[in-house]
Amino acid sequence: MAKDKTLFSCSDCGGTSPKWLGKCPHCGAWNTLVESVVSDSSASKNRYSERAGLAPASAVMALSAIEAQDMQRTPTGQDELDRVLGGGMVEGGVVLIGGDPGIGKSTLLLQALDGLQRSGQSTLYVTGEESGAQVALRARRLGLDNSQVNVLAETQLDKIIATLQAQSPQVAVIDSIQTVYSDQLTSAPGSVAQVRECAAHLTRLAKSSGTTVVLVGHVTKEGALAGPRVLEHMVDTVLYFEGDTHSSYRLVRAIKNRFGAVNEIGVFAMTEKGLKGVSNPSAIFLSQHAEPVPGSCVMVTLEGTRPLLVEIQALVDSGGPSPRRLSVGLDRDRLAMLLAVLHRHAGVACMDQDVFVNAVGGVRISEPAADLAVMLAIQSSLRGKPLPRGFLAFGEVGLAGEVRPAPRGQERLKEAAKLGFSVALIPKANAPKKPIEGLTIHAVERVDEAVAVLRHLD
Ligand code: TYD
Ligand code: MG
């Protein structure tokens, strides 16, 4: 059998070197050499079956002549997980699921594997972080006492691949990709080279054998998946767990999906018996104050198919010579921009103040429709005056001080009315043609108008 070689390849020019160097001998770039394995013979083809790419090779055909096939999906029985996957697991699909430690990745996947096993699929749970006994203990806790899920406690890539080939399960979970290592590389498990190499082998195996492979990945402090970004390009679906580990609600968001919609979210509650799907999640991210408090404004976000009401909180407090701007769950650069717009176009100045903003419940909001709510929460905190009871706002704010519409405004307003909200401040272009029962609507075109409406409502 031909032996694979370890080489160092430049991530800029692709040039290789037999040993690690600080500077690439080909293009002269610094710190770009990364360890990798190169198989130098066709014999290695048989090792992990064919070295196929992502899709099987085929002859050139006109698009119209290719038969469109619907993906065969297998539901996991966890409805909220199936929703983000686009209906269920796809044969030969590779799913990467990331999230903070302790957020519930192992719990959810064990529950999903059990559901699949019960529906007649063969499954394998490869654990590198916990022993088989620990996994069994978790299963007992989840009430899965007589679960038939197969468990393998192993971290060596070759052994995992051999087991996958011998057993050819329909669905396999690798918990986690950072603990798996290949003997071919000298770098430590969890390093960029190891994670990339192991994920590439497992992806190829999934494509050639039809096994659905789910890779669990850790997330760094900065919120990115530990390991190279290339992992996200390699796989078919990337899911992220969001939520505050201290609260019981968790969101699973699809940020890439070759087999379904992105930005779809699944909502779970962590209970004594594991994660339970929340099918009607619209009100879970509100903090339910007995009386309205300054610095709080509710918005309706619509990422995926369901509207969610989220409370945005702001605290504006006198700062030092270089005031701080911090945000949790919202984009910090966007916050700086909103403060500038608020000053320039509505005459509200926070130059000498610390400004903190937070999306309640650990949700991450990336859509610009949050702008108006962030701005109003800041203004409310600065004035020390709460927004009216039953108030909500959404809309994008532009650098010229204009308030732009949010997509699917009607749906957002209807959901808010259903939950008992009574006053909405929204972009003019989102104003409904017919009144919505129980909801008074203030439609504005500019930021200064929005601020004036609030003064008027006091
Ligand atoms: P876990 O799935 O181990 O997280 P991850 O794999 O993402 O690191 O989740 C562990 C947390 O979930 C832990 O804090 C305990 C809690 N938990 C429950 O609240 N109920 C349960 O039934 C289980 C199994 C865990
Ligand atoms: Mg875990």
Coordinates of C-alpha atoms and ligand atoms in Angstrom, one line a residue:
M1 CA 0.0 0.0 0.0
A2 CA 1.3 3.4 -0.9
K3 CA 2.2 5.6 2.0
D4 CA 0.6 9.0 2.5
K5 CA 3.1 11.8 3.1
T6 CA 2.9 14.7 5.4
L7 CA 3.6 18.0 3.7
F8 CA 3.2 21.7 4.5
S9 CA 1.2 23.6 2.0
C10 CA 0.8 27.4 1.6
S11 CA -2.7 28.7 2.1
D12 CA -1.9 31.6 -0.2
C13 CA -0.2 30.1 -3.3
G14 CA -0.7 26.4 -2.7
G15 CA 3.0 25.7 -2.9
T16 CA 4.4 22.9 -0.7
S17 CA 7.4 22.3 1.5
P18 CA 8.6 19.1 3.2
K19 CA 9.1 20.9 6.5
W20 CA 7.5 23.8 8.3
L21 CA 8.9 27.2 7.5
G22 CA 7.8 30.6 8.7
K23 CA 8.0 32.0 5.2
C24 CA 6.6 30.3 2.1
P25 CA 9.6 29.4 -0.2
H26 CA 7.4 30.0 -3.2
C27 CA 5.5 33.2 -2.7
G28 CA 7.3 34.6 0.3
A29 CA 4.2 35.0 2.5
W30 CA 4.6 34.7 6.2
N31 CA 2.9 32.1 8.5
T32 CA 0.8 30.6 5.7
L33 CA 2.2 27.0 5.8
V34 CA -0.3 24.5 7.2
E35 CA 0.3 20.8 7.8
S36 CA -1.5 18.5 5.4
V37 CA -1.5 14.9 4.1
V38 CA -0.8 14.1 0.5
S39 CA -1.5 10.7 -0.9
D40 CA 1.0 10.1 -3.7
S41 CA -0.4 7.0 -5.3
S42 CA -3.6 5.7 -6.9
A43 CA -3.5 2.8 -4.4
S44 CA -4.9 5.1 -1.8
K45 CA -8.1 5.4 -3.8
N46 CA -9.2 2.1 -2.4
R47 CA -8.5 3.1 1.1
Y48 CA -11.4 5.2 1.9
S49 CA -13.3 4.2 -1.2
E50 CA -13.2 6.6 -4.1
R51 CA -11.8 10.0 -3.6
A52 CA -14.9 11.5 -5.1
G53 CA -15.7 15.2 -4.9
L54 CA -18.9 16.5 -3.4
A55 CA -21.2 15.3 -6.2
P56 CA -20.6 12.1 -8.3
A57 CA -18.9 12.8 -11.6
S58 CA -21.1 12.5 -14.7
A59 CA -21.2 13.2 -18.4
V60 CA -22.1 16.7 -19.7
M61 CA -25.8 17.1 -20.1
A62 CA -28.3 19.9 -20.8
L63 CA -30.0 21.1 -17.7
S64 CA -33.4 20.2 -19.1
A65 CA -32.3 16.7 -19.8
I66 CA -31.3 16.0 -16.2
E67 CA -34.1 14.4 -14.2
A68 CA -34.8 16.5 -11.1
Q69 CA -34.9 14.3 -8.0
D70 CA -36.4 15.2 -4.7
M71 CA -34.1 14.4 -1.9
Q72 CA -35.0 11.4 0.2
R73 CA -35.3 12.8 3.7
T74 CA -35.5 10.9 6.9
P75 CA -37.2 12.8 9.8
T76 CA -35.5 12.5 13.1
G77 CA -38.7 12.8 15.1
Q78 CA -37.5 16.1 16.6
D79 CA -39.8 18.4 14.7
E80 CA -37.8 21.6 15.4
L81 CA -34.6 19.9 14.2
D82 CA -36.3 18.6 11.1
R83 CA -37.6 22.1 10.4
V84 CA -34.0 23.6 10.3
L85 CA -32.7 20.6 8.3
G86 CA -35.4 21.2 5.7
G87 CA -37.4 18.1 6.5
G88 CA -34.9 15.6 7.9
M89 CA -31.6 14.0 7.3
V90 CA -30.5 13.5 3.7
E91 CA -28.7 10.4 2.5
G92 CA -25.0 11.1 2.2
G93 CA -25.4 14.6 3.6
V94 CA -22.9 16.1 6.0
V95 CA -24.2 18.3 8.8
L96 CA -22.0 20.5 11.0
I97 CA -23.5 21.5 14.2
G98 CA -21.8 24.1 16.3
G99 CA -22.4 25.8 19.6
D100 CA -21.0 26.7 23.0
P101 CA -20.0 24.0 25.5
G102 CA -23.0 22.8 27.5
I103 CA -25.6 24.3 25.2
G104 CA -27.1 20.9 24.4
K105 CA -25.5 19.6 21.2
S106 CA -24.8 16.1 22.5
T107 CA -28.3 16.0 24.1
L108 CA -30.1 16.9 21.0
L109 CA -28.1 14.5 18.8
L110 CA -28.6 11.6 21.1
Q111 CA -32.4 12.3 21.1
A112 CA -32.4 12.5 17.3
L113 CA -30.4 9.3 16.9
D114 CA -32.8 7.5 19.2
G115 CA -35.7 8.8 17.2
L116 CA -34.1 7.6 13.9
Q117 CA -33.2 4.2 15.4
R118 CA -36.8 3.8 16.6
S119 CA -38.1 4.5 13.1
G120 CA -35.9 1.6 11.8
Q121 CA -32.7 3.4 10.7
S122 CA -29.3 2.1 11.8
T123 CA -27.3 4.7 13.8
L124 CA -23.8 5.1 15.3
Y125 CA -22.9 7.7 17.9
V126 CA -19.1 8.2 18.0
T127 CA -18.1 9.8 21.2
G128 CA -14.6 11.3 21.7
E129 CA -15.4 13.6 24.7
E130 CA -17.3 11.3 26.9
S131 CA -17.0 7.6 27.7
G132 CA -19.6 5.1 26.7
A133 CA -20.7 5.0 30.4
Q134 CA -21.3 8.7 30.4
V135 CA -23.3 8.6 27.2
A136 CA -25.4 5.8 28.8
L137 CA -26.0 7.9 31.9
R138 CA -27.2 10.8 29.7
A139 CA -29.5 8.4 27.8
R140 CA -31.0 7.2 31.1
R141 CA -31.5 10.8 32.1
L142 CA -33.3 11.4 28.8
G143 CA -35.6 8.5 29.5
L144 CA -34.0 6.5 26.6
D145 CA -33.3 3.4 28.8
N146 CA -33.8 0.8 26.2
S147 CA -32.3 2.7 23.3
Q148 CA -30.7 0.6 20.5
V149 CA -28.4 3.4 19.3
N150 CA -24.9 2.0 18.8
V151 CA -22.1 3.8 20.6
L152 CA -18.4 3.8 19.8
A153 CA -15.9 5.6 22.1
E154 CA -13.0 6.4 19.8
T155 CA -11.0 9.3 18.6
Q156 CA -8.6 7.8 16.0
L157 CA -9.8 8.6 12.5
D158 CA -8.7 5.3 10.9
K159 CA -10.6 3.3 13.5
I160 CA -13.7 5.4 13.1
I161 CA -13.6 5.1 9.3
A162 CA -13.1 1.3 9.6
T163 CA -16.1 1.0 11.9
L164 CA -18.2 3.2 9.6
Q165 CA -17.3 1.1 6.6
A166 CA -17.9 -2.2 8.5
Q167 CA -21.3 -1.2 9.9
S168 CA -22.4 1.3 7.3
P169 CA -25.0 3.0 9.5
Q170 CA -27.6 5.2 7.9
V171 CA -26.8 8.1 10.3
A172 CA -23.6 8.6 12.2
V173 CA -22.8 11.4 14.7
I174 CA -19.1 12.4 15.4
D175 CA -19.1 14.1 18.8
S176 CA -16.9 16.1 18.4
I177 CA -14.7 16.7 15.3
Q178 CA -12.1 18.5 17.5
T179 CA -11.4 15.3 19.4
V180 CA -10.8 13.1 16.3
Y181 CA -7.2 12.8 15.1
S182 CA -5.3 11.3 12.2
D183 CA -2.0 9.5 12.7
Q184 CA -0.8 10.9 9.4
L185 CA -0.4 14.3 11.0
T186 CA 1.9 15.3 13.8
S187 CA -0.2 18.2 15.0
A188 CA -2.4 17.9 18.0
P189 CA -6.1 17.0 17.9
G190 CA -8.2 20.1 17.5
S191 CA -5.6 21.9 15.5
V192 CA -6.6 23.4 12.2
A193 CA -4.7 20.8 10.2
Q194 CA -6.3 17.9 12.1
V195 CA -9.8 19.2 12.0
R196 CA -9.6 19.9 8.3
E197 CA -8.1 16.6 7.4
C198 CA -10.5 14.5 9.5
A199 CA -13.5 16.4 8.3
A200 CA -12.4 15.9 4.7
H201 CA -12.1 12.1 5.1
L202 CA -15.4 11.8 6.9
T203 CA -17.1 13.9 4.2
R204 CA -15.7 11.7 1.4
L205 CA -16.9 8.7 3.3
A206 CA -20.4 10.1 3.6
K207 CA -20.6 10.9 -0.1
S208 CA -19.3 7.5 -1.2
S209 CA -21.2 5.3 1.2
G210 CA -24.5 7.3 1.6
T211 CA -24.2 7.5 5.4
T212 CA -25.4 10.8 6.8
V213 CA -22.6 12.2 8.9
V214 CA -23.3 14.8 11.6
L215 CA -20.1 16.5 12.9
V216 CA -20.3 18.3 16.2
G217 CA -18.0 21.4 16.4
H218 CA -17.0 23.6 19.2
V219 CA -17.3 27.3 19.0
T220 CA -14.5 29.7 20.0
K221 CA -15.0 32.7 22.3
E222 CA -15.4 34.9 19.2
G223 CA -18.4 32.8 18.1
A224 CA -16.7 31.1 15.1
L225 CA -16.4 27.4 14.7
A226 CA -13.0 26.3 16.1
G227 CA -11.0 25.1 13.2
P228 CA -10.8 26.6 9.8
R229 CA -13.7 28.2 8.0
V230 CA -13.0 25.7 5.3
L231 CA -15.0 23.2 7.4
E232 CA -18.1 25.3 6.6
H233 CA -17.4 25.0 2.9
M234 CA -16.9 21.3 3.0
V235 CA -20.2 20.3 4.5
D236 CA -23.8 20.5 3.1
T237 CA -25.5 22.0 6.1
V238 CA -24.2 24.2 9.0
L239 CA -26.4 24.6 12.1
Y240 CA -25.6 26.8 15.0
F241 CA -26.9 26.6 18.5
E242 CA -27.7 29.9 20.1
G243 CA -29.1 30.9 23.4
D244 CA -28.1 31.7 26.9
T245 CA -26.9 28.6 28.8
H246 CA -28.5 30.1 31.9
S247 CA -32.0 30.3 30.4
S248 CA -33.8 27.2 29.3
Y249 CA -34.5 28.3 25.7
R250 CA -32.2 27.3 22.8
L251 CA -32.3 28.3 19.1
V252 CA -30.9 26.2 16.3
R253 CA -30.3 28.2 13.2
A254 CA -29.3 27.0 9.7
I255 CA -26.7 29.3 8.3
K256 CA -26.0 27.1 5.3
N257 CA -28.1 24.4 3.8
R258 CA -27.7 22.8 0.4
F259 CA -30.9 20.9 1.0
G260 CA -33.2 23.5 2.4
A261 CA -33.8 27.1 3.4
V262 CA -31.2 29.1 5.4
N263 CA -32.0 31.2 8.4
E264 CA -34.8 28.8 9.4
I265 CA -34.8 28.4 13.1
G266 CA -35.8 25.6 15.5
V267 CA -36.6 26.5 19.1
F268 CA -36.1 24.2 22.0
A269 CA -36.6 24.3 25.8
M270 CA -34.0 22.4 27.9
T271 CA -36.0 20.4 30.5
E272 CA -35.2 17.7 33.0
K273 CA -35.7 15.2 30.3
G274 CA -33.6 16.8 27.6
L275 CA -34.6 19.2 24.8
K276 CA -38.2 19.6 23.9
G277 CA -39.3 21.4 20.7
V278 CA -41.3 24.7 21.2
S279 CA -43.8 24.9 18.4
N280 CA -45.1 28.3 19.2
P281 CA -42.1 30.3 20.2
S282 CA -43.1 33.9 19.4
A283 CA -43.3 35.2 23.0
I284 CA -40.4 33.4 24.7
F285 CA -37.8 36.2 24.3
L286 CA -39.8 38.8 26.2
S287 CA -38.8 39.5 29.8
Q288 CA -42.4 40.2 30.9
H289 CA -41.8 43.3 33.2
A290 CA -44.7 44.0 35.5
E291 CA -44.5 47.7 34.6
P292 CA -42.8 49.2 31.5
V293 CA -39.1 50.1 32.3
P294 CA -36.9 52.6 30.6
G295 CA -34.5 51.3 28.0
S296 CA -36.6 48.4 26.8
C297 CA -38.2 48.1 23.3
V298 CA -39.8 45.0 21.8
M299 CA -39.3 44.2 18.1
V300 CA -40.6 41.5 15.8
T301 CA -37.9 39.6 14.0
L302 CA -38.6 37.4 11.1
E303 CA -35.8 35.1 10.2
G304 CA -37.0 31.9 8.7
T305 CA -40.7 31.3 8.5
R306 CA -42.0 32.3 12.0
P307 CA -42.1 35.7 13.6
L308 CA -40.4 36.0 17.0
L309 CA -40.9 38.9 19.4
V310 CA -37.6 39.9 21.0
E311 CA -37.0 42.5 23.7
I312 CA -34.1 44.8 23.0
Q313 CA -32.6 46.4 26.1
A314 CA -30.3 49.5 26.2
L315 CA -28.5 51.1 29.1
V316 CA -27.0 54.5 28.6
D317 CA -24.9 55.7 31.5
S318 CA -22.4 58.5 31.9
G319 CA -19.0 57.3 30.7
G320 CA -15.4 58.3 31.0
P321 CA -13.2 60.1 28.4
S322 CA -13.6 57.2 25.9
P323 CA -17.1 55.9 26.4
R324 CA -17.8 52.3 25.7
R325 CA -20.2 50.8 23.2
L326 CA -21.1 47.2 23.9
S327 CA -23.6 44.9 22.3
V328 CA -24.8 41.4 23.0
G329 CA -26.7 39.6 20.3
L330 CA -26.5 42.6 18.0
D331 CA -23.8 43.9 15.7
R332 CA -21.5 46.4 17.4
D333 CA -20.6 48.3 14.2
R334 CA -24.2 48.7 13.5
L335 CA -24.7 50.1 17.0
A336 CA -22.0 52.8 16.4
M337 CA -23.7 53.7 13.1
L338 CA -27.1 54.0 14.8
L339 CA -25.7 56.3 17.5
A340 CA -24.3 58.5 14.8
V341 CA -27.6 58.6 12.9
L342 CA -29.5 59.3 16.1
H343 CA -27.2 62.3 16.8
R344 CA -27.0 63.7 13.3
H345 CA -30.6 63.3 12.3
A346 CA -32.6 63.4 15.5
G347 CA -30.4 65.5 17.7
V348 CA -30.0 62.8 20.4
A349 CA -26.4 62.8 21.6
C350 CA -24.7 60.0 23.5
M351 CA -21.1 61.2 22.9
D352 CA -20.1 61.2 26.5
Q353 CA -22.1 58.2 27.5
D354 CA -21.4 54.4 27.8
V355 CA -24.0 52.6 25.7
F356 CA -24.8 48.9 26.2
V357 CA -27.4 47.0 24.2
N358 CA -28.7 43.4 24.6
A359 CA -31.1 41.1 22.8
V360 CA -32.9 39.3 25.6
G361 CA -32.5 35.5 25.9
G362 CA -29.2 35.1 24.1
V363 CA -30.8 35.4 20.6
R364 CA -28.6 36.8 17.8
I365 CA -30.3 39.3 15.6
S366 CA -28.6 40.0 12.3
E367 CA -31.4 41.6 10.4
P368 CA -31.4 45.4 10.1
A369 CA -35.1 45.5 11.0
A370 CA -33.9 45.7 14.6
D371 CA -32.5 49.2 14.0
L372 CA -35.5 51.2 15.0
A373 CA -36.1 49.2 18.2
V374 CA -32.4 49.6 19.2
M375 CA -32.6 53.3 18.6
L376 CA -35.8 53.8 20.6
A377 CA -34.5 51.7 23.5
I378 CA -31.3 53.9 23.6
Q379 CA -33.4 57.0 23.6
S380 CA -35.7 55.7 26.2
S381 CA -32.8 54.9 28.5
L382 CA -31.2 58.3 27.9
R383 CA -34.4 60.0 28.9
G384 CA -35.1 57.7 31.8
K385 CA -38.7 57.2 30.5
P386 CA -40.2 53.9 29.6
L387 CA -41.9 53.3 26.2
P388 CA -45.7 53.0 26.4
R389 CA -47.2 49.7 27.6
G390 CA -47.8 47.3 24.7
F391 CA -45.4 49.1 22.4
L392 CA -43.3 47.6 19.6
A393 CA -41.1 48.9 16.8
F394 CA -39.3 47.5 13.8
G395 CA -37.6 49.0 10.7
E396 CA -34.2 49.5 9.1
V397 CA -32.5 52.9 9.6
G398 CA -30.3 54.4 6.8
L399 CA -27.3 56.7 7.1
A400 CA -29.4 59.6 5.7
G401 CA -31.9 59.2 8.6
E402 CA -34.5 57.5 6.6
V403 CA -36.6 54.6 8.0
R404 CA -36.8 51.7 5.5
P405 CA -39.3 48.9 5.4
A406 CA -38.7 45.4 6.8
P407 CA -39.7 42.4 4.7
R408 CA -43.1 40.9 5.4
G409 CA -44.3 43.7 7.7
Q410 CA -47.9 42.5 7.8
E411 CA -47.0 39.1 9.3
R412 CA -44.9 40.8 12.0
L413 CA -47.7 43.2 12.9
K414 CA -50.3 40.4 13.0
E415 CA -48.2 38.3 15.3
A416 CA -47.7 41.3 17.7
A417 CA -51.4 42.0 17.7
K418 CA -52.1 38.3 18.5
L419 CA -49.9 38.6 21.5
G420 CA -51.7 41.7 22.8
F421 CA -49.4 44.5 21.6
S422 CA -51.4 47.7 21.1
V423 CA -49.0 50.4 19.7
A424 CA -46.6 49.9 16.8
L425 CA -44.0 52.4 15.4
I426 CA -43.1 51.1 11.9
P427 CA -41.7 52.3 8.5
K428 CA -44.3 54.1 6.4
A429 CA -43.9 51.5 3.6
N430 CA -44.9 48.8 6.0
A431 CA -48.2 50.5 7.0
P432 CA -51.1 48.1 6.5
K433 CA -53.8 49.1 4.1
K434 CA -56.5 47.7 6.4
P435 CA -56.4 48.4 10.1
I436 CA -55.3 45.6 12.3
E437 CA -57.6 45.0 15.2
G438 CA -56.3 46.2 18.6
L439 CA -53.2 47.8 17.1
T440 CA -52.6 51.6 16.8
I441 CA -50.0 52.2 14.1
H442 CA -47.6 55.1 13.8
A443 CA -45.9 55.0 10.4
V444 CA -42.8 57.1 10.0
E445 CA -40.4 57.9 7.2
R446 CA -37.6 59.5 9.1
V447 CA -35.7 59.0 12.4
D448 CA -36.6 62.4 13.7
E449 CA -40.3 61.7 13.1
A450 CA -40.0 58.4 15.2
V451 CA -38.4 60.4 18.1
A452 CA -41.2 63.0 17.8
V453 CA -43.9 60.3 17.9
L454 CA -42.4 59.0 21.2
R455 CA -42.4 62.4 22.8
H456 CA -46.0 62.8 21.7
L457 CA -46.9 59.5 23.3
D458 CA -45.5 60.4 26.8
Ligands
TYD1 P1 -24.8 18.8 26.4 O1 -25.7 18.2 25.5 O2 -23.8 18.0 27.1 O3 -24.1 20.1 25.8 P2 -22.9 20.1 24.7 O4 -22.8 18.8 24.1 O5 -23.4 21.2 23.7 O6 -21.7 20.5 25.4 O7 -25.7 19.6 27.5 C1 -25.4 19.6 28.8 C2 -26.3 20.6 29.5 O8 -27.6 20.3 29.5 C3 -25.9 20.4 31.0 O9 -25.6 21.8 31.5 C4 -27.0 19.8 31.6 C5 -28.2 20.1 30.8 N1 -29.2 19.0 30.7 C6 -30.4 19.2 31.1 O10 -30.8 20.2 31.6 N2 -31.4 18.1 31.0 C7 -31.0 17.0 30.4 O11 -31.9 16.1 30.4 C8 -29.7 16.8 30.0 C9 -29.2 15.5 29.4 C10 -28.8 17.8 30.1
MG2 MG -21.2 17.4 24.2

